[in-house]
PDB file of C-alpha atoms in Angstrom:
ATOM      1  CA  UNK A   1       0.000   0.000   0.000  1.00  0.00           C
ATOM      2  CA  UNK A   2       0.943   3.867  -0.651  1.00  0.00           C
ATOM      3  CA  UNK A   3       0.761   6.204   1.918  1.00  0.00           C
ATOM      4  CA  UNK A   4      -0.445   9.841  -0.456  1.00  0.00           C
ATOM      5  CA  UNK A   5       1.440  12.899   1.340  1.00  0.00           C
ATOM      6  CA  UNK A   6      -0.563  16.011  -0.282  1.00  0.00           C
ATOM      7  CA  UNK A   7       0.461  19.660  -0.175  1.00  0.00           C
ATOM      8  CA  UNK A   8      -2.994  20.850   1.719  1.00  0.00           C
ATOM      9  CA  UNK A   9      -6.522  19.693   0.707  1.00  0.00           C
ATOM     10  CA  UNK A  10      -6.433  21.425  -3.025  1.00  0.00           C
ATOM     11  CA  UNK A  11      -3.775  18.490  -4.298  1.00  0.00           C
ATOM     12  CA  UNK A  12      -5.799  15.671  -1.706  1.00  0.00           C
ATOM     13  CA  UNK A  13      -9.148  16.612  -3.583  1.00  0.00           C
ATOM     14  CA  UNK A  14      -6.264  15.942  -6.827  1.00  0.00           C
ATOM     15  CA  UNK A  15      -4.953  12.582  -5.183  1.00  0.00           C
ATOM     16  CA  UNK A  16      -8.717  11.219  -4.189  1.00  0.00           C
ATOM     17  CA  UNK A  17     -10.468  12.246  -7.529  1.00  0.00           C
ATOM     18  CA  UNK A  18      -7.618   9.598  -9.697  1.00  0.00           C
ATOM     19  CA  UNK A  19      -8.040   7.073  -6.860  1.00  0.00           C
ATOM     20  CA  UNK A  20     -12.102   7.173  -7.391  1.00  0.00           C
ATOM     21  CA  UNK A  21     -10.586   5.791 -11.405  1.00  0.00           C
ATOM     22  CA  UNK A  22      -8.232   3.343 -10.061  1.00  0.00           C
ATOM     23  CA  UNK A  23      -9.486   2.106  -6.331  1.00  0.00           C
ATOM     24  CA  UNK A  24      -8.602   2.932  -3.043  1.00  0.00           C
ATOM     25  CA  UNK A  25      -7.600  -0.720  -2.053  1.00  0.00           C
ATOM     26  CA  UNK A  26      -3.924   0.374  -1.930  1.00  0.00           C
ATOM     27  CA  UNK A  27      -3.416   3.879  -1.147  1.00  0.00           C
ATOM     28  CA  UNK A  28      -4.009   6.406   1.724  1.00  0.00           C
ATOM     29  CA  UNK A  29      -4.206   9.978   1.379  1.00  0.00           C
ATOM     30  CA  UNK A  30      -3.119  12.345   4.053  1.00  0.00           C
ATOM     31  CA  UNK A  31      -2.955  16.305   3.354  1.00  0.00           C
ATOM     32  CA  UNK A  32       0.432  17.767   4.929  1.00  0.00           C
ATOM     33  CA  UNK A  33      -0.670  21.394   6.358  1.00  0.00           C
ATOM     34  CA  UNK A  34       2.492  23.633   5.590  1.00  0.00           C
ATOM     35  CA  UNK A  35       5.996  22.461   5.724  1.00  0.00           C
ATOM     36  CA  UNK A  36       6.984  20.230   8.311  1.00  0.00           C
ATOM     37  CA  UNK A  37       9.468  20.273  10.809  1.00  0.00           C
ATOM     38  CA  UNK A  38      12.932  20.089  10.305  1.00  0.00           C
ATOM     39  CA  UNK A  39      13.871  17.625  12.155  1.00  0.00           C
ATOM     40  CA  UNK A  40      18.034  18.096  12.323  1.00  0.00           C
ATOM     41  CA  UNK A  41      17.485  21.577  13.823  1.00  0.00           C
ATOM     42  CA  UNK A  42      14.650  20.234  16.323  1.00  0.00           C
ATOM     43  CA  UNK A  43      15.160  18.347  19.748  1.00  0.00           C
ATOM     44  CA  UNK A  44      13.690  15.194  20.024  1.00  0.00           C
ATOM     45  CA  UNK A  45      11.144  16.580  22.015  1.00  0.00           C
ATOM     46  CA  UNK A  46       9.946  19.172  19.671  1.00  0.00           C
ATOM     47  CA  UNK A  47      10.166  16.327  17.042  1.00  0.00           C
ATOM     48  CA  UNK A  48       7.951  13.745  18.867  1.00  0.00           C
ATOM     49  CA  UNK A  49       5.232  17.116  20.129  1.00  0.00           C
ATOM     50  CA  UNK A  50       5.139  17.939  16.419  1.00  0.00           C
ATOM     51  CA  UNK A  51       0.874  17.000  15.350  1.00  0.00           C
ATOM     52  CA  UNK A  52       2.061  16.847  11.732  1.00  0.00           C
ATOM     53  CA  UNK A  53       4.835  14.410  12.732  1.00  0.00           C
ATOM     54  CA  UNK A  54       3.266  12.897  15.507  1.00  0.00           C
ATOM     55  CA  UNK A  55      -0.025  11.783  12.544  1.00  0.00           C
ATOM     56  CA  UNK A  56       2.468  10.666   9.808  1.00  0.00           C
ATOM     57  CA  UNK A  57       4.183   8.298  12.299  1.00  0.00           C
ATOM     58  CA  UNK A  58       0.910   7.287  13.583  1.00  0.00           C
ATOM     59  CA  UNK A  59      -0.433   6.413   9.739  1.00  0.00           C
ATOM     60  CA  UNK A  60       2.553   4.513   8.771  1.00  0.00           C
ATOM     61  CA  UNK A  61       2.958   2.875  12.377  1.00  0.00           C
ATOM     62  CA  UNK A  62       6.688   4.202  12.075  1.00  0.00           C
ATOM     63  CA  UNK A  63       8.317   4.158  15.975  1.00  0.00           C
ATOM     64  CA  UNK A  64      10.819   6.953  16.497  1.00  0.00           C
ATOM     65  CA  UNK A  65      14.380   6.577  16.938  1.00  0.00           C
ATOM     66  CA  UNK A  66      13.401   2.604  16.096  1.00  0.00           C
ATOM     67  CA  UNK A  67      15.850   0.983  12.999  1.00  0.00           C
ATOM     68  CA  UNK A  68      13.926  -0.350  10.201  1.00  0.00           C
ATOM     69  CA  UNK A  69      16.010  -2.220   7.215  1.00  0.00           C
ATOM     70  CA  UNK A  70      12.386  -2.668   5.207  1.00  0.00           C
ATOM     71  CA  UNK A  71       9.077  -2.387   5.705  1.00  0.00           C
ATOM     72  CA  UNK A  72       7.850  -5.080   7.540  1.00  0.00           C
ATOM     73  CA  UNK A  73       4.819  -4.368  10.134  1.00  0.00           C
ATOM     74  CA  UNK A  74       4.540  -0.913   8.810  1.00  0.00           C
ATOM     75  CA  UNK A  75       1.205   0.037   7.718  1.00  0.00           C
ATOM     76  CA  UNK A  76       1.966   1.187   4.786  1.00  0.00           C
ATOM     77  CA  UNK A  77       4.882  -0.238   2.384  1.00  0.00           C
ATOM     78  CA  UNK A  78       5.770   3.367   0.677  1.00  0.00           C
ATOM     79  CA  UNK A  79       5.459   6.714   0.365  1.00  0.00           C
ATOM     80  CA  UNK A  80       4.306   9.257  -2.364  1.00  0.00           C
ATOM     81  CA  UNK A  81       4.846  12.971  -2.083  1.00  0.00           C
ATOM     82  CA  UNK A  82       2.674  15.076  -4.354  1.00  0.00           C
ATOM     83  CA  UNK A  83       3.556  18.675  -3.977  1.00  0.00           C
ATOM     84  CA  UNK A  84       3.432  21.484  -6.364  1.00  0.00           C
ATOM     85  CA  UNK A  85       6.328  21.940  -8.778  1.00  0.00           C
ATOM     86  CA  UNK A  86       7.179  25.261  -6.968  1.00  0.00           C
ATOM     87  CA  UNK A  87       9.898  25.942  -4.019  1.00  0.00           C
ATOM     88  CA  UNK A  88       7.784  25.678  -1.300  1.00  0.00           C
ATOM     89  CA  UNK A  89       6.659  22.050  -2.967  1.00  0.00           C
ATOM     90  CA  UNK A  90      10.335  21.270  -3.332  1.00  0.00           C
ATOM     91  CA  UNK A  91      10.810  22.319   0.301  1.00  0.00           C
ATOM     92  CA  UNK A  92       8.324  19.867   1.465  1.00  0.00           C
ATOM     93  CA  UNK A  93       9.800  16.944  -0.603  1.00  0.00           C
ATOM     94  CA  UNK A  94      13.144  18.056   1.048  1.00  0.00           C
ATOM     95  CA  UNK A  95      11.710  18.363   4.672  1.00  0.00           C
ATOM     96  CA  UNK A  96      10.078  14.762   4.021  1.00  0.00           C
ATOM     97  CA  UNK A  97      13.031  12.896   2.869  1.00  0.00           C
ATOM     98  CA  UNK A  98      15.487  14.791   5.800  1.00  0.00           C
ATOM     99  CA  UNK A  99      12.711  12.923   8.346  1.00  0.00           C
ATOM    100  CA  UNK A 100      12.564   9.632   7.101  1.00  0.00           C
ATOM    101  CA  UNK A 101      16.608  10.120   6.543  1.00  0.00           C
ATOM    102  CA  UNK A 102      17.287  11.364   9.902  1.00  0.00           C
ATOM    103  CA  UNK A 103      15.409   8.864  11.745  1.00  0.00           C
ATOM    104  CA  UNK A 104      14.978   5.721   9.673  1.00  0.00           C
ATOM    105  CA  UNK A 105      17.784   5.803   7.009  1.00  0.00           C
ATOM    106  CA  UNK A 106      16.957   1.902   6.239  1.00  0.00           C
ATOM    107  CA  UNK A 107      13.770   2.794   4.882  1.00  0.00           C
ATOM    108  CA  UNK A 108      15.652   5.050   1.963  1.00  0.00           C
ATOM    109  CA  UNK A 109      17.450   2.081   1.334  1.00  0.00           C
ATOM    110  CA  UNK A 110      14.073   0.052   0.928  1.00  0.00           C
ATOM    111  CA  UNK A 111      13.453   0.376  -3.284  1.00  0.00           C
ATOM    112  CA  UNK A 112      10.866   2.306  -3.687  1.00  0.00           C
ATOM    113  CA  UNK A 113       9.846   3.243  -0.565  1.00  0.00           C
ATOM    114  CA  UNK A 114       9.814   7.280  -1.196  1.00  0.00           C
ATOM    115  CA  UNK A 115       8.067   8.047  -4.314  1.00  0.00           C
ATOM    116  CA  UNK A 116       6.752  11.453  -6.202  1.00  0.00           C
ATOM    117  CA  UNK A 117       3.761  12.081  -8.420  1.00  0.00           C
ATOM    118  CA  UNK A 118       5.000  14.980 -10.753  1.00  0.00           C
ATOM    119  CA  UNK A 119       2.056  17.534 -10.513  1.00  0.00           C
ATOM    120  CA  UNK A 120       1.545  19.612 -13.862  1.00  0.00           C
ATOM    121  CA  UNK A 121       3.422  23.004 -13.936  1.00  0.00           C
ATOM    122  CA  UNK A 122       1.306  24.217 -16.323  1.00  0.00           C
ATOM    123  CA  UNK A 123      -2.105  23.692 -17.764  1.00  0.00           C
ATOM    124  CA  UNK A 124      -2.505  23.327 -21.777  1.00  0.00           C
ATOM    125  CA  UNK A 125      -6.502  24.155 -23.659  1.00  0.00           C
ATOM    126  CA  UNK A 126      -6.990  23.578 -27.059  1.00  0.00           C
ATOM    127  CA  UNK A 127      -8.120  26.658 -28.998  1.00  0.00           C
ATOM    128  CA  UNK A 128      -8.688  31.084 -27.757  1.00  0.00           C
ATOM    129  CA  UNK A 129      -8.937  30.382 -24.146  1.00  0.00           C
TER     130      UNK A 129
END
């Protein structure tokens, strides 16, 4: 199963609309509000207080400071970022990977365990519009 991190409810309205074409069985959507914590220049305790952290850990069933080397008994088996293709999206994608780095550096290691869904930069109509 994929675990869908959105950028706010705008892209989770995005992520739910394509799973109502190809199911829900195997995916999750959670909307991300803002950029998350960075968790090398946070203590631990700010890091484990953090609601945004605190529900991502809680979705995946990831334990902090605990060594994974794949994803067995996790919840979910990867994850997907879908941010916009702006700097505040590529912050996010950065922010997200510097967690699961920081913490669990096995799961990086996992293939395919962080993914990204490209968003459209731009929108294209056909004709005067």
């Amino acid at each position: 199963c994929t675990l869908i991190l959105t950028e706010g409810d705008s892209a989770k309205a995005l992520a739910v609309a394509g799973l109502g074409v190809i199911g829900r069985d195997k995916y999750g959507v959670f909307p991300l509000r803002g950029k998350v914590l960075n968790v090398r220049e946070a203590s631990y305790k700010q890091t484990v207080d953090n609601k945004e952290i605190q529900a991502i850990l809680k979705i995946i069933g990831l334990e902090p400071r605990k060594a994974y080397d794949g994803v067995k008994g996790l919840r979910y088996g990867s994850i997907m970022v879908m941010t916009d293709q702006d700097l505040d999206g590529s912050h996010i994608k950065g922010l997200l990977i510097n967690l699961v780095h920081h913490w669990w550096p096995g799961l990086l290691q996992t293939r395919g365990f962080m993914k990204e869904f490209v968003t459209p930069i731009v929108k294209c109509v056909k004709g005067r519009r």
